[in-house]
Coordinates of C-alpha atoms in Angstrom, one line a residue:
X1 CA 0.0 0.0 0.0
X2 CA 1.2 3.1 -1.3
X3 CA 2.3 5.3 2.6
X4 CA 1.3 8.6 1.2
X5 CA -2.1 7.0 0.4
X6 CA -4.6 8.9 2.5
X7 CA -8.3 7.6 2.7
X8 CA -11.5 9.4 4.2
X9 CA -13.9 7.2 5.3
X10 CA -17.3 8.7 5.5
X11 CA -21.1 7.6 6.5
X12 CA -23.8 10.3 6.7
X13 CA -26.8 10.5 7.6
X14 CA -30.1 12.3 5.4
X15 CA -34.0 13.4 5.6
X16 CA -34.1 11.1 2.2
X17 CA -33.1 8.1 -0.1
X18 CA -31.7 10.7 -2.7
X19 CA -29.9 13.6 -3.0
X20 CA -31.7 15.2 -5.0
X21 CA -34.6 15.8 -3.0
X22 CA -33.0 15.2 0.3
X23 CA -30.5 16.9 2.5
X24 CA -27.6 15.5 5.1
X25 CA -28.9 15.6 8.8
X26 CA -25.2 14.5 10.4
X27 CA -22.1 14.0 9.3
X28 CA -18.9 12.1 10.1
X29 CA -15.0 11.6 8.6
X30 CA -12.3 9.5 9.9
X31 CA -8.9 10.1 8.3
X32 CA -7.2 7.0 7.5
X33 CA -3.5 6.2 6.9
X34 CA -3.2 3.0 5.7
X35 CA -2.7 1.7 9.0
X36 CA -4.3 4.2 11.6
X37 CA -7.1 6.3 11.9
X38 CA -5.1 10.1 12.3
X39 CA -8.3 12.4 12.3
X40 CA -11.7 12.8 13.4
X41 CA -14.5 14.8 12.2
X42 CA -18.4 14.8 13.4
X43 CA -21.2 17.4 13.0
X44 CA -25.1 17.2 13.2
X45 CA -26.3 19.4 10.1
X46 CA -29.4 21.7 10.1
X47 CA -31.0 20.4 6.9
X48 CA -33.6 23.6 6.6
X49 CA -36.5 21.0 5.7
X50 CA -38.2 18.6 7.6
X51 CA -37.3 15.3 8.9
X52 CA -39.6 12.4 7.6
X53 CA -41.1 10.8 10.6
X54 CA -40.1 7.4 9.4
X55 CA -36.4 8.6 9.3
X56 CA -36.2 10.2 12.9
X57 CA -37.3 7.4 14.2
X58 CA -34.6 5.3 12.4
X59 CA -31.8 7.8 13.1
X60 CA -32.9 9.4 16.5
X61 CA -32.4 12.6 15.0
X62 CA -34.9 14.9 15.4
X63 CA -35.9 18.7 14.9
X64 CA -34.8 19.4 18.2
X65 CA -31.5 18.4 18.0
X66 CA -30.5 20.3 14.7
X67 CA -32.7 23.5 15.6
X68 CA -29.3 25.2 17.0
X69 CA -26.8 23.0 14.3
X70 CA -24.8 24.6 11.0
X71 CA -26.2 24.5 7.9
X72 CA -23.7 22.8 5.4
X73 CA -22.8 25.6 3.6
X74 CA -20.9 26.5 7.7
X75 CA -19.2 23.6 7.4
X76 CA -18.6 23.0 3.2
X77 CA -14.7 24.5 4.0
X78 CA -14.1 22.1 6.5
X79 CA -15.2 19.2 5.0
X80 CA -14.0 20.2 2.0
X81 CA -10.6 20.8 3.2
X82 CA -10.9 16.8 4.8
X83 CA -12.1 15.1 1.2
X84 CA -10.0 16.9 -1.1
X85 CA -6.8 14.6 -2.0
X86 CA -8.4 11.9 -0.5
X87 CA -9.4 8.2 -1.4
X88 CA -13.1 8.6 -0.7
X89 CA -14.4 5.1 1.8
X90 CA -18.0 4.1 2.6
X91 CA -20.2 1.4 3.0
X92 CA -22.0 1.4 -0.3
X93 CA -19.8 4.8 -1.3
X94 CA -22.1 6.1 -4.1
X95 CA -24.6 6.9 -1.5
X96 CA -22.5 9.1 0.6
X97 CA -20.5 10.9 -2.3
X98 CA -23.7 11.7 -4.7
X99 CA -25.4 13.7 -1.4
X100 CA -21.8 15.1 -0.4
X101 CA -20.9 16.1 -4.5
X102 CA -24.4 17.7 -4.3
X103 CA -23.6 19.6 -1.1
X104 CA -20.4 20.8 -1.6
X105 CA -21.2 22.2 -5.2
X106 CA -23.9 24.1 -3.4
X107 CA -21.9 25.5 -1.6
X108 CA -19.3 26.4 -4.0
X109 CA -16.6 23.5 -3.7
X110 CA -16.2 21.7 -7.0
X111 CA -15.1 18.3 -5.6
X112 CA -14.1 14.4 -6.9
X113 CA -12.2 11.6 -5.4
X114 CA -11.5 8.4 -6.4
X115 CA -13.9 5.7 -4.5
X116 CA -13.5 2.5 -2.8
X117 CA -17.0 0.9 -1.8
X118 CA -16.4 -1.5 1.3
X119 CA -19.7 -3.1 0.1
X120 CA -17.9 -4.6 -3.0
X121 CA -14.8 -5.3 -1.1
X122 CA -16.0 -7.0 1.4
X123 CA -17.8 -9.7 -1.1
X124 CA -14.2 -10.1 -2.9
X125 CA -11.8 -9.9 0.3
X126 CA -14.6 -11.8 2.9
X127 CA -16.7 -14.0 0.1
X128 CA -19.7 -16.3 0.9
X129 CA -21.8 -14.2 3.4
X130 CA -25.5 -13.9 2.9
X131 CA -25.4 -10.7 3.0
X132 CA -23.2 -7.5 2.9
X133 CA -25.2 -4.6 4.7
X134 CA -23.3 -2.9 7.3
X135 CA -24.8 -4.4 10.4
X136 CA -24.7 -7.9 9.0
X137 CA -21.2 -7.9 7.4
X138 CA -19.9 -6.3 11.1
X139 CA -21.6 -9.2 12.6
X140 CA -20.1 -11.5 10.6
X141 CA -16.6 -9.9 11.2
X142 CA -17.2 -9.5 14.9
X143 CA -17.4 -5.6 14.4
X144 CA -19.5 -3.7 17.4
X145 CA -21.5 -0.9 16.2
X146 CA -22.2 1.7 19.2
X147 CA -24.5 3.6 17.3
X148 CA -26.3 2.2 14.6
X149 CA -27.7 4.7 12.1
X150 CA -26.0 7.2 13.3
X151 CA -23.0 8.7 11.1
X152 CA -20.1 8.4 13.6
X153 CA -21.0 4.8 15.2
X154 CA -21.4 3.7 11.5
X155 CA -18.2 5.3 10.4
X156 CA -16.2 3.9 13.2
X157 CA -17.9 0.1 12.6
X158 CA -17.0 0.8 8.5
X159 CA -13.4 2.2 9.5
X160 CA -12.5 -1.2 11.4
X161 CA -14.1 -3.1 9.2
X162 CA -11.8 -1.4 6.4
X163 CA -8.8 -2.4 8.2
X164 CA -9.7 -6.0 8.2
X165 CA -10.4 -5.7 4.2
X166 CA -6.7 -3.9 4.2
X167 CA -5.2 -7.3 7.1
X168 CA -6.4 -9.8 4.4
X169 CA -6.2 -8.2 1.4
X170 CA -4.2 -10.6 -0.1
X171 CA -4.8 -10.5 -3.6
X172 CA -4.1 -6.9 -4.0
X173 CA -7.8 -6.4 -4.8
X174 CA -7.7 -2.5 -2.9
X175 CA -4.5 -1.5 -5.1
X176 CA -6.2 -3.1 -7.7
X177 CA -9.6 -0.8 -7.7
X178 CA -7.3 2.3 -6.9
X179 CA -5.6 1.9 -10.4
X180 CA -8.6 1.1 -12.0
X181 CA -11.7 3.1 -10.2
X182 CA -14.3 1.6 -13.2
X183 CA -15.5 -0.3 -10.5
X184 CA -16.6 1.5 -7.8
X185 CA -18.3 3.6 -10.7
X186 CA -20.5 0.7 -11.2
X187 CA -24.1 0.3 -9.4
X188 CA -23.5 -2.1 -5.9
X189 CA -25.1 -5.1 -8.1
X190 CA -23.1 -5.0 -10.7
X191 CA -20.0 -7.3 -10.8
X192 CA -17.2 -5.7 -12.2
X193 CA -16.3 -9.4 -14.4
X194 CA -19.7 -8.5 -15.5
X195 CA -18.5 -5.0 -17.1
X196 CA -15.3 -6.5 -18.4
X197 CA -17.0 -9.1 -20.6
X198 CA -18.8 -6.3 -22.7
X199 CA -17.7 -5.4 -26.2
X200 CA -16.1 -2.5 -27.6
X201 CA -18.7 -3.2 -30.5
X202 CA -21.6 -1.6 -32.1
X203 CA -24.7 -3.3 -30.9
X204 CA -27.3 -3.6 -28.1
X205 CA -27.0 -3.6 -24.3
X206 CA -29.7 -4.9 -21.9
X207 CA -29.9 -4.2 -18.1
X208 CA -32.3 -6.2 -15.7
X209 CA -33.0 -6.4 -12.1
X210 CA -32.2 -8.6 -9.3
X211 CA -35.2 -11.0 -10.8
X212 CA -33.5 -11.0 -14.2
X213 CA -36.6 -8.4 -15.8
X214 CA -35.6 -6.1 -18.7
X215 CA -35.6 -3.2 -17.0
X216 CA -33.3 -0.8 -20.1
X217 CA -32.6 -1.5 -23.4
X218 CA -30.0 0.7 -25.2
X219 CA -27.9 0.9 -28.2
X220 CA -24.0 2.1 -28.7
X221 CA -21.2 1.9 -31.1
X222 CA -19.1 0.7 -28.0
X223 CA -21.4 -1.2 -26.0
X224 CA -18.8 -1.2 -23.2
X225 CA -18.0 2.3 -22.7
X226 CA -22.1 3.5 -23.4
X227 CA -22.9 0.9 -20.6
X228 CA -19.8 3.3 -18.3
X229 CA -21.3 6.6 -19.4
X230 CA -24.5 5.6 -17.7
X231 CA -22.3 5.6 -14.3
X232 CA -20.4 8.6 -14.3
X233 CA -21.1 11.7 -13.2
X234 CA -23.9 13.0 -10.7
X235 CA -27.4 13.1 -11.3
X236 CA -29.1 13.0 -7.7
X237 CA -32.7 12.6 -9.6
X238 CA -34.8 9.8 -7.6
X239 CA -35.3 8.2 -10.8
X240 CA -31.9 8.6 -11.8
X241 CA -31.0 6.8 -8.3
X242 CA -33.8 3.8 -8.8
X243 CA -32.0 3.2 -12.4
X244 CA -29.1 2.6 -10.8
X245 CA -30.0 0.6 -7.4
X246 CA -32.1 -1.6 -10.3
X247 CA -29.2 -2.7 -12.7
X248 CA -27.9 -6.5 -11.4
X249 CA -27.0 -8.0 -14.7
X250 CA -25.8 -7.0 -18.3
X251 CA -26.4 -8.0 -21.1
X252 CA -25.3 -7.4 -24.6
X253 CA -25.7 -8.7 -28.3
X254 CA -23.6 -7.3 -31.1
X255 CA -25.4 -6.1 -34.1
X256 CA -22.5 -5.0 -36.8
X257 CA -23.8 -1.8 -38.1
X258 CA -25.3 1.3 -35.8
X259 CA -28.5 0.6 -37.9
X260 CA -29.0 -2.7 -36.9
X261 CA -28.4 -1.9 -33.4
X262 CA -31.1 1.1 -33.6
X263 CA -33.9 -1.8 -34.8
X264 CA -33.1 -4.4 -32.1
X265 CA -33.4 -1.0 -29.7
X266 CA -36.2 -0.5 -30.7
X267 CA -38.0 -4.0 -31.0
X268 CA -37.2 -4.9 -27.8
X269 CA -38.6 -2.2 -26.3
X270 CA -41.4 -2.5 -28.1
X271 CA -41.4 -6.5 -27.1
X272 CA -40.7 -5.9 -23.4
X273 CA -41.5 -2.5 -22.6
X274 CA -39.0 -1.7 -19.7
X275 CA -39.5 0.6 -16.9
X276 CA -37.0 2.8 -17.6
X277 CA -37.4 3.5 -21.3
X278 CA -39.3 6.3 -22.1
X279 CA -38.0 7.9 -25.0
X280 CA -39.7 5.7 -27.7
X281 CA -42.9 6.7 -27.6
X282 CA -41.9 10.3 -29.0
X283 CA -40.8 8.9 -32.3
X284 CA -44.4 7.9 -32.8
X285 CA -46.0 9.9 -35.7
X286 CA -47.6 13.2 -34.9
X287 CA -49.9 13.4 -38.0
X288 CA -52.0 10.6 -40.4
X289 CA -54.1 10.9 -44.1
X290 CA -57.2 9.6 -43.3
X291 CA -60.3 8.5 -45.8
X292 CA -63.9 8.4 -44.6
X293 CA -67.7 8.8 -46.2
X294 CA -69.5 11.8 -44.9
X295 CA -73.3 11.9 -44.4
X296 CA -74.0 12.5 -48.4
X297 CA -71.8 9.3 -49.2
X298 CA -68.6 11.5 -50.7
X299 CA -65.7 9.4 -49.6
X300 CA -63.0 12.8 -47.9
X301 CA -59.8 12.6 -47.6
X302 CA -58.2 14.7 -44.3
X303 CA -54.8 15.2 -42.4
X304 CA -55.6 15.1 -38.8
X305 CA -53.6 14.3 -35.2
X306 CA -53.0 10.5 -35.2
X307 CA -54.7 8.5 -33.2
X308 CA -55.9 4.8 -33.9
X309 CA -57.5 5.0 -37.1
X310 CA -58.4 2.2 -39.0
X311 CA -58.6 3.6 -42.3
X312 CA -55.6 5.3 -41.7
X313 CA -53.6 5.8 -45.4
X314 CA -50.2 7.4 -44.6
X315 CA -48.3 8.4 -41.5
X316 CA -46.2 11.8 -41.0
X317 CA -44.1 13.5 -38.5
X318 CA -45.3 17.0 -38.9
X319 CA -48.2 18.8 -39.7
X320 CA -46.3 20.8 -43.0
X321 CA -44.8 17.6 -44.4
X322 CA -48.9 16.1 -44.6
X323 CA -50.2 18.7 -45.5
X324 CA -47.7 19.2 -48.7
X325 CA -48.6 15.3 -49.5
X326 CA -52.5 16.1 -49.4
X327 CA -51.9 19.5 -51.4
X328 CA -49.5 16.7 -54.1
X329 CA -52.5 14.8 -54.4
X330 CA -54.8 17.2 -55.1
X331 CA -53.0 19.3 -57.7
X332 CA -51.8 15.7 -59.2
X333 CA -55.5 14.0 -59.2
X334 CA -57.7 17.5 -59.5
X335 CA -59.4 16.5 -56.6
X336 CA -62.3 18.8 -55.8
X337 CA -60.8 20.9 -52.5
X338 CA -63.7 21.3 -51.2
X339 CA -63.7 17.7 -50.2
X340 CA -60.3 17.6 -48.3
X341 CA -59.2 18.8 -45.1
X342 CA -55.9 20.1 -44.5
X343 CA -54.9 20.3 -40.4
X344 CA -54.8 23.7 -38.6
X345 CA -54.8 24.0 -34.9
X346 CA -56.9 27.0 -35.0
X347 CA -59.9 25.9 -37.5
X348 CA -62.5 25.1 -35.2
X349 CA -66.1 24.7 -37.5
X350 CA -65.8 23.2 -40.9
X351 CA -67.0 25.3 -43.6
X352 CA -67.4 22.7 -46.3
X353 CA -70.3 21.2 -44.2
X354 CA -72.4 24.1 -45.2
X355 CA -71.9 24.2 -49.1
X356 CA -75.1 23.5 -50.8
X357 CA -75.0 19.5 -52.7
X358 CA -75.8 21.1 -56.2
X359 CA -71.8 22.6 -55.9
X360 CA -70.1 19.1 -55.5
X361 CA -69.3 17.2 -58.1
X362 CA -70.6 13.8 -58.8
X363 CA -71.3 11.3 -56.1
X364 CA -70.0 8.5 -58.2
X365 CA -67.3 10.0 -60.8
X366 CA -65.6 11.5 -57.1
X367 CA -65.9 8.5 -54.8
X368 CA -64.5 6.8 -58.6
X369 CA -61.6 9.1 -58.0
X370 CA -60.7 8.7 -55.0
X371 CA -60.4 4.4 -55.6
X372 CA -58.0 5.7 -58.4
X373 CA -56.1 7.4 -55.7
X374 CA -55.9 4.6 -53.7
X375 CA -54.7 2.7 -56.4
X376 CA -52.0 4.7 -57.5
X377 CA -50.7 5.2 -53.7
X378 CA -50.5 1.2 -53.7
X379 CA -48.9 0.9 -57.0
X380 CA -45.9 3.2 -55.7
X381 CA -45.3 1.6 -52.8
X382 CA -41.5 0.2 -52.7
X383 CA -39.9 -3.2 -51.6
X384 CA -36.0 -3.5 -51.1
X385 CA -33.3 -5.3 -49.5
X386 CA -30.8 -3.5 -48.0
X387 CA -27.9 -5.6 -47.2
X388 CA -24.7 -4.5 -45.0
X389 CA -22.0 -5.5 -42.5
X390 CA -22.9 -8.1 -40.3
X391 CA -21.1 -9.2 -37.1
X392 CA -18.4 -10.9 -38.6
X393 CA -16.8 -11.5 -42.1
X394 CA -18.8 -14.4 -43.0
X395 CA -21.5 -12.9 -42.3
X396 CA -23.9 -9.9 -43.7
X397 CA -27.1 -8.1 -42.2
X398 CA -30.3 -7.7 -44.2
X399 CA -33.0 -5.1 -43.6
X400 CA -36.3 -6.2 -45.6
X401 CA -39.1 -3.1 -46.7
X402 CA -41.9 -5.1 -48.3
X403 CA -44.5 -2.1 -49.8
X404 CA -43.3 0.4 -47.7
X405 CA -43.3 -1.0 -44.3
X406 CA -40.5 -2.3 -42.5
X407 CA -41.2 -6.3 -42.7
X408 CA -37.8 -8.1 -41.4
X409 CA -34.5 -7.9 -40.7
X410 CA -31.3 -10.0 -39.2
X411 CA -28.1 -12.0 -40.5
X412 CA -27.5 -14.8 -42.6
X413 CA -24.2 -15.7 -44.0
X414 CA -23.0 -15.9 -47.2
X415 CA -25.2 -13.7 -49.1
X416 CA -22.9 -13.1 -52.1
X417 CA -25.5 -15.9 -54.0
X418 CA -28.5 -14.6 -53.8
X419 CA -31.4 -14.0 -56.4
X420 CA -34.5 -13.9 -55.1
X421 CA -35.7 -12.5 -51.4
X422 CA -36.5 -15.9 -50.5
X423 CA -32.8 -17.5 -50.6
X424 CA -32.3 -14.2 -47.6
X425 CA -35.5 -13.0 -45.2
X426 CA -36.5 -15.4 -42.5
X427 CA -39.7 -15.7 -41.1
X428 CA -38.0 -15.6 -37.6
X429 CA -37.1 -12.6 -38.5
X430 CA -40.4 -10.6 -38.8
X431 CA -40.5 -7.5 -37.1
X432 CA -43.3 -5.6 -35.5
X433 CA -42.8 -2.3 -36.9
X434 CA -43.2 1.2 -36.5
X435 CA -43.0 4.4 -37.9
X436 CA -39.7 5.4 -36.3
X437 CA -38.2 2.2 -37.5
X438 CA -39.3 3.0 -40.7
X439 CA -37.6 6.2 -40.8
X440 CA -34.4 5.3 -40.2
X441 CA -34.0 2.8 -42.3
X442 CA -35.5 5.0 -45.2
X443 CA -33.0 8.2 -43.8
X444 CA -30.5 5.5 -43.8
X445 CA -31.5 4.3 -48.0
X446 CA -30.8 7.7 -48.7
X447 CA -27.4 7.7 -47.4
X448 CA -26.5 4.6 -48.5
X449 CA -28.1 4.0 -52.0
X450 CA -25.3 1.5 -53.1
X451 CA -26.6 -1.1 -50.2
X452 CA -30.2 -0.8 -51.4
X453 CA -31.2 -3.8 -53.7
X454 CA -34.9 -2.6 -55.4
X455 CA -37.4 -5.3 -55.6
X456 CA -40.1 -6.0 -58.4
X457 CA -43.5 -6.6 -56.4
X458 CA -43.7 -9.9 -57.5
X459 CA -40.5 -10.7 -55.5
X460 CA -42.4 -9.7 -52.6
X461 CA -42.8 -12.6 -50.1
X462 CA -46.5 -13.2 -49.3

């Protein structure tokens, strides 16, 4: 152990689980040498909030006692002054240093440390115990706490129980984590053999829970360091701070290419639904052409907000871009205007309605019209392979759009033979697809026209 090697081993105790909406009640630091504890430091901490009942009752601490306390900000320079230079030590560390990050920056100290979490020590140096928690772990090791739940009878239990990790450390496992801190970056779950088994690949990444449920799905270019960025900095968010307690496993599946890694995103979300994506549901379209019959049997055509609609014709991300499309269709067809509706937020009557019968135009030469509109929309609809990369040299990717809809996609290897779409798409790889995944593979044609193979309808699989 390196002699100059200082560490400051902290516990704390809060109103809250999180620091973003909680604040520290009592604090306490022990300096640590390596071999000795050469410093003490201890202070109760007005918190200016209240005190959850639940938690005075757990802590002892109560209004009373902090009513004549400092506020943090009185006593940010000293602790400040204590951390800084400092290995930072505590049971379950990312607790203690998220609300102490938070604190300090608050009150103007921008402070890091490398961490060491005795938590994840403890299962390495003392393996096989049921459980890690500070009071079980301590009673395991024969460790008296004389203050449970309080920050200096917990420090002083997670100080000697440090020393023992340091006594039988004898597989270097503390230096270790110093000169590589990934670890104690990592949720309290999460192994760090777990971590090192990821990919510097493009593809997808999958965390779960303690029960093994999907609870994020995510995509990257390097699977292993997008997994990291998810673990550093601060973000003292309750939900940010559930994300992280949830994560227990990892896993991962390679996809080749960033687009392939952008469908499996977004099929398994769309498969399992995890808690903790959200962001999918924004890439739905905003806007739809719709056909109906009015009350005099004219079959309309209209651009409105989209919603479920079963005779939905065309999906569209803005209101301008639908709009255009219905305006395309009517100069290209001479549709009668009268008998479309373009969107606009502030239209609240439609005038149409009151336009006497004898100025339409035929019943049956219109609704005629429109079936030739149909038509012509089905007739243009495209099919393509697009084949690219795959995960290794023998093998390539495929992306299948069967009449303008996403239908497959996956691998297959040695593709340099085929002629037809059925020596390629598999039926295992069907899709459930959606307009966002239709989006980016088209953005993506359109980048990449060489790796587009056009299809005759007839080719289409059935």
């Amino acid at each position: 152990m390196n002699k100059q090697k200082h560490f400051a081993i902290v516990d704390i105790e809060t109103t809250g689980s999180h620091a973003g909406g909680s604040h520290i009640t009592e604090v306490a630091i022990l300096i640590h040498n390596g071999k000795k504890i050469i410093e003490r430091y201890q202070s109760l901490v007005n918190p200016q909030c209240p005190i959850p009942f639940a938690i005075q009752v757990l802590t002892g601490i109560t209004p009373d006692m902090l009513e004549g306390a400092p506020t943090f900000g009185e006593i940010a320079e000293d602790v400040y002054h204590l951390l800084q230079g400092k290995v930072f030590v505590a049971h379950n560390v990312n607790f203690d240093y998220s609300f102490l990050v938070k604190e300090l920056k608050q009150a103007g100290y921008d402070w890091q440390a490398p961490k060491l979490c005795t938590v994840r020590l403890s299962r390495k140096i003392f393996p096989g115990h049921r459980s890690y928690s500070l009071g079980d772990i301590c009673k395991a090791r024969e460790i008296n706490i004389a203050a449970r739940h309080r920050a200096m009878g917990d420090v002083e239990a997670t100080a000697e129980l440090f020393s023992q990790l340091l006594a039988h450390d004898e597989n270097q496992y503390l230096q270790e984590s110093l000169q590589k801190n990934t670890e104690h970056r990592l949720p309290t779950h999460l192994s760090l053999d777990q971590f090192r088994r990821l990919p510097e690949t493009v593809g997808i990444y999958i965390f779960r829970d303690k029960k093994g449920k999907i609870i994020y799905v995510g995509k990257a270019v390097n699977i292993q360091k997008r997994v990291l960025s998810h673990f550093g900095g601060i973000n003292t968010s309750l939900r940010r701070q559930q994300f992280i307690n949830d994560i227990a496993t990892i896993d991962f599946e390679e996809s080749g290419t960033e687009l392939m890694a952008l469908l499996m995103e977004c099929q398994m979300i769309k498969k399992h639904w995890p808690v903790h994506n959200r962001a999918l549901k924004r890439y739905e379209p905003k806007f739809v052409l719709i056909h109906y019959e009015d009350i005099r049997g004219y079959s309309r055509l209209a651009i409105s907000k989209a919603a479920r609609h079963a005779n939905s014709i065309r999906y569209f991300e803005t209101a301008q871009e639908a709009n255009l499309f219905l305006a395309n269709l009517l100069e290209e067809f001479n549709l009668t205007p009268i008998l479309c509706s373009f969107y606009s937020p502030s239209t609240e009557t439609r005038e149409d309605r009151k336009i006497q019968v004898e100025t339409l135009p035929s019943l049956e030469e219109h609704n005629q019209l429109i079936d030739s509109v149909f038509q012509q929309l089905s007739d243009r609809k495209r099919s393509f392979l697009l084949i690219d990369r795959g995960r290794n040299e023998e093998e390539s990717s495929y992306v299948y759009f069967k009449e303008d809809k996403l239908y497959a996609f996956g691998f297959v290897e040695f593709i340099q033979q085929w002629s037809s779409v059925e020596d390629i798409v598999s039926y295992k790889d069907k899709c459930i697809s959606n307009f966002y995944m239709q989006q980016i593979v088209l953005q993506y044609t359109e980048r990449y026209p060489e790796k587009v193979h056009i299809l005759p309808q007839t080719k289409s699989l059935s």
